[in-house]
Amino acid sequence: MTVTETPESTCDVLIIGAGPAGLMTAAWMARSGIKTRIVDKRGTKIFTGQADGLQCRSLEIFDSFGFADRAWKEANHMLEICMWNPGADGQIRRSDRVPDTPPSISRFTECVLQQGRIERFFLDHMKEHSDIEVERGVLPMSLDVDEAQVEDEDAYPITVKLRHLTDEEAMPKQVKLASEGVTNGDGLYRSNLSPDDTDDLIRKNREKGGTEEVLKAKYVVGCDGAHSWTRRQLGFEMQGEATDFIWGVLDIIPITDFPDIRQRCIIHSADQGTLMVIPRERGLVRLYIQLKEIVPDAASGRADRSKITPDIIFKAAQKILSPYQLRYNYCDWWTAYQIGQRVSPSFSLHNRIFLAGDAVHTHSPKAGQGMNVSMADGYNLGWKLALTVQKLSATRTSLLSTYSPERRAIANQLIAFDHQFSRLFTGRPARDIADKEGVSMADLRAAFDQNALFTSGLSVTYEPSALISIPHDALPAVEAPPSTPHANHPPPKLIPPAPRSPLATRLPIGTRIPSYKVVNQASALPLHLHALLPSAGPSPPFRILLFAGNMVAPAQSERVRAFCRALESGLLRTFTPPNVALNTSAAPLQVLTIHSAPREDVELLQHFPAILHPFDEQRGWDYERVWCDAPSYHEGWDRAYEGLGIDGERGAVVVVRPDQVVAWVGDVEEAVAVEEGGGLRAFLGGVLRVW
Amino acid sequence: MTVTETPESTCDVLIIGAGPAGLMTAAWMARSGIKTRIVDKRGTKIFTGQADGLQCRSLEIFDSFGFADRAWKEANHMLEICMWNPGADGQIRRSDRVPDTPPSISRFTECVLQQGRIERFFLDHMKEHSDIEVERGVLPMSLDVDEAQVEDEDAYPITVKLRHLTDEEAMPKQVKLASEGVTNGDGLYRSNLSPDDTDDLIRKNREKGGTEEVLKAKYVVGCDGAHSWTRRQLGFEMQGEATDFIWGVLDIIPITDFPDIRQRCIIHSADQGTLMVIPRERGLVRLYIQLKEIVPDAASGRADRSKITPDIIFKAAQKILSPYQLRYNYCDWWTAYQIGQRVSPSFSLHNRIFLAGDAVHTHSPKAGQGMNVSMADGYNLGWKLALTVQKLSATRTSLLSTYSPERRAIANQLIAFDHQFSRLFTGRPARDIADKEGVSMADLRAAFDQNALFTSGLSVTYEPSALISIPHDALPAVEAPPSTPHANHPPPKLIPPAPRSPLATRLPIGTRIPSYKVVNQASALPLHLHALLPSAGPSPPFRILLFAGNMVAPAQSERVRAFCRALESGLLRTFTPPNVALNTSAAPLQVLTIHSAPREDVELLQHFPAILHPFDEQRGWDYERVWCDAPSYHEGWDRAYEGLGIDGERGAVVVVRPDQVVAWVGDVEEAVAVEEGGGLRAFLGGVLRVW
């Protein structure tokens, strides 16, 4: 070994792993100007296969960063699920059709797009908004925490040794084979049936020279996959178990007379197992097939990988689809995996090191959840990290300490869901109504209906905490009765069961706020509420949504004016750094107004106090802060007040976190109540730094 | 002078001028793989100012090339027009609000975006689809046509000498000033108040050495602006006249208490003239102001340019807006122009040289028409050129000879419109109802209502020709009565007065087909009909839209099957080159099916003959050719049959040109009639090459 001087540097945040969870975390860092490094041991990003399901909430999150349109344009949209079941003659036939995404729950529907493209959108986004770049072929060799320093806001208590690999070392075996002309050489190289090579790489690298550096970080985020090296450094053991079920996955351009090949299908054959069809972009179709003949070894619990080939997977699919014909000339990717459901006991250590994505939860991929839940981890964590590094949080841990409980609860729900879903898939179909062991179509359909909200990612509900405030008079957390369907607008949106304020009876607290189109007071532009809540820097803002009610009524107008006076002298002043102008896009606390008076009956400058549309000497008034729940000329009327259950006369105040999650609901008087113990002041005091 | 060997080369199409008309023509060339050169004497593209209005039809055309989303995302959408008029006290007040774009006529609404960005989209599009690049700083020195060769399909009868300018010569004066730190030095450098510098450049270049080349072209398109050098080579004199009215234009970020500054406004002051407000992207607002104090010289008819400054324009605006305050810290661009309305007597010579855009029509810019009509010229011409160069047209001139009459008629309509519109703007407001000389608000409002379809670009109707076939039993060209509004879908679309077939009573022949959402039979994806009619290569296709009616009814199914048999052995075979597979995306004649049976009652492979969804050995069946007029899960039901006035049982056959213009309407029997003298065979025989 040669001894060379090891360079040493610092960063605020080190992200280990540049998959979806790591890139999502990095997206917040990029928007917030946080000094960030993101490393990945692989020398290249992935180009085919891997995860592909994009759920509604993920698309909404992409939209908050400004690139949902790219995904939406390239993805294959899945509209319908077709259920196929054996008839009395044992032959499969279509038994049901259901919408893949329930109508009206989101602006988006479920769609599928190859993981590599999604990573590309994140990389482009980082490039547009920051100088953060993924450093590929960089392997973490050791991680040490100086526990004496973890409570010191200014310290860099984590030391990570990084090794820069050679191209040869960093190239995944499959990519190497592909570059040598071997197509789909080993579809299992990233499967959970294959051993991880990280330790091997580290061991090999210890024994020889190479470029190494020492990095001191304030925070580390481990997004390094199911075999997470970071998690293992923290000593967290995944909890849960593997099953005996082995599934194969094949991405092909099918040539077939099966009529529903461009639909998402669940095909239960009489005795050949179950097949799931996922139509994809560019004419591709993904097939998920249970491999009944591959049985894990009793001793090791692992299947013999050498027996699994694309041909075995394909032949199993052909049998299930019979009498329909299936063949292909092009295979894009294949793999196989053993279903297992596991969760890490904690997602963080000292509120300094965090774990996200597959590093802390693994499950079966068939419901298209993996990439989405992983990204949602990063989305939950990123803004909390950014505000903390910027010293805009109430204390160093007031935001960060909510990450592990919030996301671990979701991971546990995911596992419970996956248990149920996998059983329905893996079980044989019921022969008749008396066949209690088989899975009935009715059970399957009910599971789809009940789980549609869950799989969409829209029912995620965070429990009460410093970040989620439940009013004392909250309505109970049962599903809200749908309001009467209205002839002129879409059916009421499904809402998850969660506590609600009597002031917003259809707005679950702790969930993301649903989006409705509102109309700009100054320009008549209709825009989705979500478009007004971007995941933007320089500091991820908490937003006070002032549902101002009917501003034409003198009494209501006076209530709102009183609120605005208190807002200007109190709340905004308290939570905005002295060098930042109140209620501008640079402030960590911002106000957005949505009123319910007829748009033509009010004037922006006359009816709305200046603080609601702040003035700037270079730009004039801010015309994009006051909106109206009113009919638009070309895009109908979404009736936001009705949808949220807010009174059109008196309105309400809703506070959403930077991740669009509803955190506080009250009326204008409560919002500016001066007592320390109550109101919005008390809530924000537990969240944001007081200036 | 030194004598050097002048390089000589050939190309199929030479486009002179890389503004909107030239770039649109080039877009078709890029998609069709035509060997094309596009040159511009300016050394740089424009970055600020110039045209900005984007009408619905232009956005639809952008969408057909795949980049409307970029424009839509960046542009400022104009939703409402506010009319301001003096009250009895002489002070201006808002007297009316109307939608800027009538509801339901298009997927898009009028919006504004700087010309430079639009040119950028075209440049990116060319780069993505071809290796055509704009050659800047290239000046045409001479143009010669060998008349003996003009009828020879394979000849290159046009010789153009091109000179490659130095950077210094090619740099527009304003850009040069800007690069030297002088902002907005001369806002008039491209105004029609300034002399053109082309002749000057040519003269200077004749006298000295430089890089020159000789280019032999099959076709030349002159898109070189109002002072068109190309037009002057053809000896065409613009016809029409200038007025005495001088208008100033100012792009600023305004600081004001005028309430409608983010709306399109027409403000008639009592005696200070008229102001038009156009809100733009990035907080900018464009002001159009009549400059009453600047009067053209009686002898020359030209105004003294030296008197026109941004300050004069701004002060005029302030007076009109009084008592509202207006100031600014940032000016992006300014110019002034003298209203003139002129059209060229012809738009082409020998069907070899074509003129488009400002080269053949000039008018006032206030209705946001210029860039749009110019692009529409290029859009009309491009596919005709491509099919002709590819020898897929019936004869060399069968397509090309329609360009000049089709577009010249539109230019004349534009001038007539502009006369009327300018008068309404320039006249003083009526004092009261008895004031016959003044312009009443009612007149102005009526003009807006009547002209909304025209300015949107959606009422463009081409006259009967080889390319537009009117059935013998056509309904007269009067405005169709609106069908009864339906509770479950939007109000009926406005349709322009044009002849219609009794088989499609609300589908004007000679206009662009309106778009309705239809649902994919195989995947349930809802998509706009226009998305199925892209401006795509390799050869711009004529499309047979088979409105197949109710395919569940045996008699109708048999009608359609008979049609398909004849289609396969007859029409498609006749008009598809032997080396191209029938009805594939490479064919110049393609079929798209939209049926009206309930989607779940029919199966793609069972109910629709194979020719309607052709099979490919690598890709399997084509799942994107058969669509249904049916409710979608998430986006409602557009009711295309009802909207187009097509019978839901028996359907109709509609042929659209590559530019989405309705060219032929008939029933399935007429469509495949064998007689040479009638039916679709006869129509297509006059258009496409017979193989």
Coordinates of N, CA, C and O in Angstrom, one line a residue, chain A residues 505-556:
Chain A
T505 N -64.8 20.5 6.2 CA -65.3 19.1 6.6 C -64.9 18.0 5.6 O -65.1 16.9 5.9
R506 N -64.4 18.4 4.5 CA -63.9 17.4 3.5 C -62.4 17.4 3.3 O -61.9 17.0 2.3
L507 N -61.7 18.1 4.2 CA -60.3 18.2 4.1 C -59.6 17.5 5.2 O -59.4 17.9 6.3
P508 N -59.1 16.2 4.9 CA -58.4 15.4 5.9 C -57.1 16.1 6.4 O -56.3 16.5 5.5
I509 N -56.9 16.2 7.7 CA -55.7 16.8 8.2 C -54.6 15.8 8.3 O -54.8 14.6 8.7
G510 N -53.4 16.1 7.8 CA -52.3 15.2 7.8 C -52.1 14.5 6.4 O -51.2 13.8 6.2
T511 N -53.0 14.8 5.5 CA -52.9 14.3 4.1 C -52.6 15.5 3.2 O -52.7 16.6 3.5
R512 N -52.2 15.2 1.9 CA -51.9 16.3 1.0 C -53.2 16.9 0.6 O -54.2 16.2 0.5
I513 N -53.2 18.2 0.5 CA -54.4 18.9 0.1 C -54.8 18.6 -1.3 O -54.0 18.5 -2.2
P514 N -56.1 18.2 -1.5 CA -56.5 18.0 -2.9 C -56.4 19.2 -3.8 O -56.4 20.3 -3.3
S515 N -56.3 19.1 -5.1 CA -56.2 20.2 -6.0 C -57.5 20.5 -6.6 O -58.2 19.6 -7.1
Y516 N -57.8 21.8 -6.7 CA -59.0 22.3 -7.4 C -58.5 23.4 -8.3 O -57.6 24.2 -7.9
K517 N -59.2 23.6 -9.4 CA -58.8 24.8 -10.2 C -59.4 26.0 -9.6 O -60.6 26.1 -9.2
V518 N -58.6 27.1 -9.5 CA -59.0 28.4 -9.0 C -58.7 29.4 -10.1 O -57.9 29.1 -11.0
V519 N -59.3 30.5 -10.1 CA -59.2 31.5 -11.1 C -58.5 32.8 -10.6 O -58.8 33.3 -9.5
N520 N -57.4 33.2 -11.3 CA -56.7 34.4 -10.9 C -57.5 35.6 -10.9 O -58.2 35.9 -11.9
Q521 N -57.5 36.4 -9.8 CA -58.4 37.6 -9.7 C -57.9 38.6 -10.8 O -58.8 39.2 -11.4
A522 N -56.6 38.7 -11.0 CA -56.2 39.8 -11.9 C -56.2 39.4 -13.3 O -56.3 40.3 -14.2
S523 N -56.0 38.2 -13.7 CA -55.8 37.8 -15.1 C -56.9 36.8 -15.6 O -56.9 36.5 -16.8
A524 N -57.8 36.3 -14.7 CA -58.8 35.3 -15.1 C -58.2 34.0 -15.5 O -58.9 33.1 -16.0
L525 N -56.9 33.8 -15.2 CA -56.3 32.5 -15.6 C -56.7 31.4 -14.6 O -56.6 31.5 -13.4
P526 N -57.3 30.3 -15.1 CA -57.6 29.2 -14.2 C -56.3 28.3 -14.0 O -55.6 28.0 -15.0
L527 N -56.1 28.0 -12.8 CA -54.9 27.2 -12.5 C -55.2 26.3 -11.3 O -56.0 26.6 -10.5
H528 N -54.5 25.1 -11.3 CA -54.7 24.2 -10.2 C -54.1 24.7 -8.9 O -53.0 25.3 -9.0
L529 N -54.8 24.6 -7.8 CA -54.2 25.0 -6.5 C -52.8 24.4 -6.4 O -51.9 25.1 -5.9
H530 N -52.6 23.1 -6.8 CA -51.3 22.5 -6.6 C -50.2 23.3 -7.4 O -49.1 23.4 -6.9
A531 N -50.6 23.9 -8.5 CA -49.6 24.7 -9.2 C -49.2 26.0 -8.4 O -48.1 26.5 -8.7
L532 N -50.0 26.3 -7.4 CA -49.6 27.5 -6.6 C -48.8 27.1 -5.4 O -48.4 27.9 -4.6
L533 N -48.5 25.8 -5.3 CA -47.8 25.2 -4.1 C -46.6 24.5 -4.6 O -46.4 23.3 -4.2
P534 N -45.7 25.1 -5.4 CA -44.6 24.4 -5.9 C -43.6 24.0 -4.8 O -43.5 24.7 -3.8
S535 N -42.8 23.0 -5.1 CA -41.7 22.6 -4.2 C -40.5 23.5 -4.5 O -39.6 23.1 -5.2
A536 N -40.6 24.8 -4.1 CA -39.6 25.8 -4.5 C -38.7 26.3 -3.4 O -39.1 26.3 -2.3
G537 N -37.6 26.8 -3.8 CA -36.7 27.4 -2.9 C -37.0 28.9 -2.9 O -38.0 29.3 -3.4
P538 N -36.1 29.7 -2.3 CA -34.9 29.3 -1.7 C -35.0 28.6 -0.3 O -34.1 27.9 0.0
S539 N -36.2 28.8 0.3 CA -36.5 28.0 1.5 C -37.8 27.3 1.3 O -38.8 28.0 1.0
P540 N -37.9 26.0 1.5 CA -39.3 25.4 1.3 C -40.3 26.1 2.2 O -40.1 26.0 3.4
P541 N -41.3 26.7 1.7 CA -42.2 27.5 2.5 C -43.4 26.8 3.1 O -43.9 25.9 2.5
F542 N -43.7 27.1 4.3 CA -45.1 26.8 4.8 C -46.0 27.8 4.2 O -45.6 29.0 4.1
R543 N -47.2 27.4 3.9 CA -48.1 28.3 3.2 C -49.4 28.4 4.0 O -50.0 27.4 4.3
I544 N -49.8 29.7 4.2 CA -51.1 30.0 4.8 C -52.1 30.2 3.7 O -52.0 31.1 2.9
L545 N -53.0 29.2 3.5 CA -54.0 29.4 2.5 C -55.2 30.1 3.2 O -55.9 29.5 4.0
L546 N -55.4 31.3 2.8 CA -56.5 32.1 3.3 C -57.7 31.9 2.4 O -57.8 32.5 1.3
F547 N -58.6 31.1 2.8 CA -59.9 31.0 2.2 C -60.7 32.1 2.7 O -61.3 32.0 3.8
A548 N -60.7 33.2 2.0 CA -61.2 34.5 2.5 C -62.7 34.6 2.5 O -63.2 35.6 3.1
G549 N -63.4 33.7 1.9 CA -64.9 33.7 1.9 C -65.4 34.8 1.0 O -64.7 35.2 0.1
N550 N -66.5 35.4 1.4 CA -67.2 36.4 0.6 C -66.7 37.8 0.9 O -67.3 38.4 1.8
M551 N -65.8 38.3 0.2 CA -65.2 39.6 0.5 C -66.1 40.8 0.1 O -65.8 41.9 0.4
V552 N -67.2 40.5 -0.4 CA -68.2 41.6 -0.7 C -69.0 41.9 0.5 O -69.4 43.0 0.7
A553 N -69.2 40.9 1.4 CA -69.9 41.1 2.6 C -69.1 42.0 3.6 O -68.0 41.6 3.9
P554 N -69.6 43.1 4.0 CA -68.8 44.0 4.9 C -68.2 43.3 6.1 O -67.1 43.5 6.5
A555 N -69.1 42.5 6.8 CA -68.6 41.9 8.0 C -67.4 40.9 7.8 O -66.4 40.9 8.5
Q556 N -67.5 40.2 6.7 CA -66.5 39.2 6.4 C -65.2 40.0 5.9 O -64.1 39.6 6.3

